[in-house]
Short mmCIF file of C-alpha atoms and ligand atoms in Angstrom, two decimals:
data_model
loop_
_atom_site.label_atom_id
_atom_site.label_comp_id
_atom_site.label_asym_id
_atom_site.label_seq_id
_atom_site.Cartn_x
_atom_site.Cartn_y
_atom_site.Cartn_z
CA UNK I 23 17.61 -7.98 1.15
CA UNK I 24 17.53 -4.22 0.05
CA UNK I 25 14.31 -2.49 0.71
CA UNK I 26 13.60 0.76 -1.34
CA UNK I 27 11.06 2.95 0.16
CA UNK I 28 9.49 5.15 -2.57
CA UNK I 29 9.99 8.45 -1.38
CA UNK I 30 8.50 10.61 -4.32
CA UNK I 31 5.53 11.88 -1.62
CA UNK I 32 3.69 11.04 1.53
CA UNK I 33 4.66 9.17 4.96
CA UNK I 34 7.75 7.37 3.59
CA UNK I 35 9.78 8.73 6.10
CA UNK I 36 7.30 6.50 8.69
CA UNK I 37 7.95 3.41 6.84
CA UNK I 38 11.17 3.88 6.79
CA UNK I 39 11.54 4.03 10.69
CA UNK I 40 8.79 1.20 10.71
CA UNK I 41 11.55 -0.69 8.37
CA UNK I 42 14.60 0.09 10.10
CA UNK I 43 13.28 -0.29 13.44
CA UNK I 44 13.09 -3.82 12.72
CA UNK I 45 16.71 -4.12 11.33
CA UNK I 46 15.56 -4.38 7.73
CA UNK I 47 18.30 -3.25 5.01
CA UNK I 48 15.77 0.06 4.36
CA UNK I 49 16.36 3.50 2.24
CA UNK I 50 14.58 6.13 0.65
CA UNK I 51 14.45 5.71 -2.91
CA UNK I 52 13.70 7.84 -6.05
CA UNK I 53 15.70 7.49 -8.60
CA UNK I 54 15.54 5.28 -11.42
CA UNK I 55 19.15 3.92 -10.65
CA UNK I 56 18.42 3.38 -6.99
CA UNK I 57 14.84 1.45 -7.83
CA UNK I 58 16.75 -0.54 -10.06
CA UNK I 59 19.04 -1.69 -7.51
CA UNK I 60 16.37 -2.96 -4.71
CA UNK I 61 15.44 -6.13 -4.26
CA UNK I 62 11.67 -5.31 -2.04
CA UNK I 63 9.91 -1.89 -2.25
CA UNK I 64 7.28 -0.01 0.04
CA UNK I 65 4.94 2.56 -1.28
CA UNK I 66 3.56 4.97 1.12
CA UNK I 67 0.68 6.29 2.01
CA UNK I 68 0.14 9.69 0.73
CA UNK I 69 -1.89 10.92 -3.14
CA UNK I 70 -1.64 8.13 -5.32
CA UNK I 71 -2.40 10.63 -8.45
CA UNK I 72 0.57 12.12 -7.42
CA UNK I 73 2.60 9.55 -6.81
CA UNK I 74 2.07 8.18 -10.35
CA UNK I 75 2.35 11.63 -12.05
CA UNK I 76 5.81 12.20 -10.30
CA UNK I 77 6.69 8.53 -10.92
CA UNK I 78 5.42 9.05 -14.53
CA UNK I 79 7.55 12.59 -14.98
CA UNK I 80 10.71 10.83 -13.53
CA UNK I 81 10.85 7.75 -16.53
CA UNK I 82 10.17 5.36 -13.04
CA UNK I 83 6.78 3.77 -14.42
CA UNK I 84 7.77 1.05 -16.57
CA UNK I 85 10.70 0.28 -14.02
CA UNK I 86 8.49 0.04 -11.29
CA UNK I 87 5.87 -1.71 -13.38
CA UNK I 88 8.32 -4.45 -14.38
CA UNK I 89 9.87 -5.21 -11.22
CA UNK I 90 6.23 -5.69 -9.38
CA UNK I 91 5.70 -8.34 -12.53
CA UNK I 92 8.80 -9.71 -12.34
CA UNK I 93 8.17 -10.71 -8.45
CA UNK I 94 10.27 -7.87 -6.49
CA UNK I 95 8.79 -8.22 -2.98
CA UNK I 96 5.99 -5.26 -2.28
CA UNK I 97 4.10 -3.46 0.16
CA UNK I 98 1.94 -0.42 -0.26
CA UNK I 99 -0.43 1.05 2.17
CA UNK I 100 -3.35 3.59 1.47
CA UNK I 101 -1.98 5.44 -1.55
CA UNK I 102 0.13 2.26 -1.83
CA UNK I 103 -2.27 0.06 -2.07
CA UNK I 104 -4.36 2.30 -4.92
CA UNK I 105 -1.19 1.72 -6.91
CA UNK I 106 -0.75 -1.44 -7.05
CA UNK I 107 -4.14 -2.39 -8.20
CA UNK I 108 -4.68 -3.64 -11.61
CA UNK I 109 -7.52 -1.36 -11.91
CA UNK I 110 -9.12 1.43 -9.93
CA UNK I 111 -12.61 1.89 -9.53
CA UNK I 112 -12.83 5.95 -10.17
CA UNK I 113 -9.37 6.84 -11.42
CA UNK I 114 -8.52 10.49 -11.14
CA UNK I 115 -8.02 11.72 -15.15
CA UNK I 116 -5.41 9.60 -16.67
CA UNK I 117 -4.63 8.23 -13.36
CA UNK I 118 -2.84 4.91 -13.77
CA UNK I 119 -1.48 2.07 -11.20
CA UNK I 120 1.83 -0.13 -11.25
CA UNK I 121 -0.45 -3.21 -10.93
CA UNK I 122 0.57 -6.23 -8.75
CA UNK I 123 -2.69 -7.43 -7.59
CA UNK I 124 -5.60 -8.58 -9.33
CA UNK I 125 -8.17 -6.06 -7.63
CA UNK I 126 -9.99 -3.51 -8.45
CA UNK I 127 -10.12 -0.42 -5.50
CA UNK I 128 -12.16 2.07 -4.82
CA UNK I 129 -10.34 5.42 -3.55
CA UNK I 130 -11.66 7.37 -0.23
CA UNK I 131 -14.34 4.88 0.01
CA UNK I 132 -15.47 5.40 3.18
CA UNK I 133 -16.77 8.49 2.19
CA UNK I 134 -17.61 11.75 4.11
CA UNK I 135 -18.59 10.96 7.33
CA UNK I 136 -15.83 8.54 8.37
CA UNK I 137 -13.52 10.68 6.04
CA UNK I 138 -10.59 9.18 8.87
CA UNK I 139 -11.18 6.62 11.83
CA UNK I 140 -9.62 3.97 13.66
CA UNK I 141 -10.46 0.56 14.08
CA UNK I 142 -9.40 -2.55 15.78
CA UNK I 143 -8.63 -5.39 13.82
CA UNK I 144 -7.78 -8.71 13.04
CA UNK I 145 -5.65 -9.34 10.52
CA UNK I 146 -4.63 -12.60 8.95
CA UNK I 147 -1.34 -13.71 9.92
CA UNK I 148 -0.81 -11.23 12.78
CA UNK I 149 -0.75 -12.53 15.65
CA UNK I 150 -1.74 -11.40 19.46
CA UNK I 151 -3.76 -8.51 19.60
CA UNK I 152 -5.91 -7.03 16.68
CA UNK I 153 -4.32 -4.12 14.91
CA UNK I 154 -5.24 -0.55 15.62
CA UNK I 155 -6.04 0.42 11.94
CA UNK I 156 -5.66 3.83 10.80
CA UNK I 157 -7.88 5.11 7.81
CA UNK I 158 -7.01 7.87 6.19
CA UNK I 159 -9.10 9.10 3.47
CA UNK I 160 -8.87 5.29 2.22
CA UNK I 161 -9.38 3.17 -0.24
CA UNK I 162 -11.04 -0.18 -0.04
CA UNK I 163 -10.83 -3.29 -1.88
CA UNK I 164 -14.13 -3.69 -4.24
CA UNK I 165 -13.45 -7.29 -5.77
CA UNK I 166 -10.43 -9.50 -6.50
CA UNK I 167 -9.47 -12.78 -8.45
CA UNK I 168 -9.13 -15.88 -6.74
CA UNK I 169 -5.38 -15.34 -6.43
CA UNK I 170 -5.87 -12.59 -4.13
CA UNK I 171 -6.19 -13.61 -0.40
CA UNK I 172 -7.80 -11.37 1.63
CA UNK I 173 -6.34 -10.92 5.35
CA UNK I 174 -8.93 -8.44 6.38
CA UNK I 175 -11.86 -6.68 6.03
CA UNK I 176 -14.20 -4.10 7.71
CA UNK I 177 -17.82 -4.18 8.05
CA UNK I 178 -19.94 -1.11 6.45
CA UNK I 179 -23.75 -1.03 6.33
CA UNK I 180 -23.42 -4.96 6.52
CA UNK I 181 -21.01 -5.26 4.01
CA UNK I 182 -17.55 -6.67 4.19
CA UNK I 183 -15.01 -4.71 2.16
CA UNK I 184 -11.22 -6.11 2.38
CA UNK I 185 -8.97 -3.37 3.56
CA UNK I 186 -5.98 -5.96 3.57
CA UNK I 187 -4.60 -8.54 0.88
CA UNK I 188 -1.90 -10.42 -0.43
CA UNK I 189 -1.03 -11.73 -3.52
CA UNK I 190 2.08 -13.63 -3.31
CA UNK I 191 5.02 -11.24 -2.90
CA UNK I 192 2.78 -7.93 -2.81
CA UNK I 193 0.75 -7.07 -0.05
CA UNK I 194 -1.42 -3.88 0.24
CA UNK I 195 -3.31 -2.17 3.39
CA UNK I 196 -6.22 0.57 2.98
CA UNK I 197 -4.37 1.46 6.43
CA UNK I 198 -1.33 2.74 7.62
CA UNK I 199 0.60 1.03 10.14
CA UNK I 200 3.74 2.96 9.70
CA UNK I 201 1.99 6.02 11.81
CA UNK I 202 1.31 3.23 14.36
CA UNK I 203 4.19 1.94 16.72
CA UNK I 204 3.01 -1.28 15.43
CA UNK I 205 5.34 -2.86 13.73
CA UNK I 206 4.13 -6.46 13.02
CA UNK I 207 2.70 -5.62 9.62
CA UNK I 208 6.00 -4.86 8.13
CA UNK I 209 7.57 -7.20 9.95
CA UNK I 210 4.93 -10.08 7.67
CA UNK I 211 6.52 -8.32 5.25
CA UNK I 212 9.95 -8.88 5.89
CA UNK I 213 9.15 -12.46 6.88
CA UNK I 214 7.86 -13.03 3.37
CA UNK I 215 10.87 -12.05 1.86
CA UNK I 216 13.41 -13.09 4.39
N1 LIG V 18 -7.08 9.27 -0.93
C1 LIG V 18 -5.68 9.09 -1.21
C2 LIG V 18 -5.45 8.68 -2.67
O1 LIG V 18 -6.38 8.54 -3.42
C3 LIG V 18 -5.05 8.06 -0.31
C4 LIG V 18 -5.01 8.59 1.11
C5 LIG V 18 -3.88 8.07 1.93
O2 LIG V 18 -2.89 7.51 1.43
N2 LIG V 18 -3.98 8.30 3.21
O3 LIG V 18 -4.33 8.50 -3.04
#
């Protein structure tokens, strides 16, 4: 199985050592020839407004739009996950998403004050220890359809927000474990697709 990361901007050089670490099939992708040719993509983490306005200037939308809906194998963390929500909360001007899950995010949710942290935690489908969860200006999950399954969440002023979800093929993080040496979230990836 070839896995395209999408290398237009942000960490994809992390998920790509995440990726190959684990003796995945993984390269940087960004053209429209080379995303037509995978068979599994990663989105990084990075500025989802420009993300989409490079993969908008490069003809890549549609492409990448129709192979999420067409079931290509996903994963997109932070940034990532932003763009592959149906519909974002408070969408930078003309900001639009490749879709893939039935949610609807909210970007840097966690506001000011915990602009970036790190948490432990448990994650569905994980096993062993809980995850040491980066947040990085992040989004969070603010409601999704019963298709969605959420794998995690974190607690804010006594409210659960998911930071972690599947729906079928695609799965989305709010963090980023490919700045981690923690691997085992792309490896639930890979065992999706396998
Ligand atoms: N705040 C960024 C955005 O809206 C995401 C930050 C990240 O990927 N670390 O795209």
């Amino acid at each position: 199985m070839s896995v395209g990361v999408l290398a237009l901007q942000g960490d994809f050089r992390e998920h790509l050592h995440s990726l190959t670490s684990l003796g995945a099939d993984a390269h940087l992708v960004r053209t429209f020839d080379e995303i037509q040719a995978i068979e599994a993509l990663v989105i990084p983490g990075g500025e989802s407004t420009t993300i989409f306005k490079l993969a908008k200037s490069f003809g890549l939308l549609e492409l990448i739009r129709a192979k999420i809906a067409g079931g290509m194998p996903t994963y997109g963390s932070c940034a990532g996950m932003i763009l592959l929500a149906q519909e974002i909360q408070d969408p930078a001007s003309g900001q639009e998403t490749f879709g893939g899950i039935e949610m609807k995010v909210r970007r840097n949710a966690f506001g000011r004050q915990v602009d970036s942290f790190e948490v432990d935690l448990a994650v569905k489908g994980i096993v062993g220890d809980p995850m040491r969860a980066l947040f990085i200006r992040a989004p969070w999950v603010e409601s999704v359809s019963p298709r969605v399954e959420v794998l995690a969440s974190v607690e804010i002023d006594g409210e659960l927000h998911p930071v972690a979800v599947r729906q079928g093929a695609v799965l989305a993080t709010s963090f980023h474990p490919e700045i981690t040496s923690d691997t085992r979230m792309h490896q639930l990836f890979l065992d999706g697709i396998a």
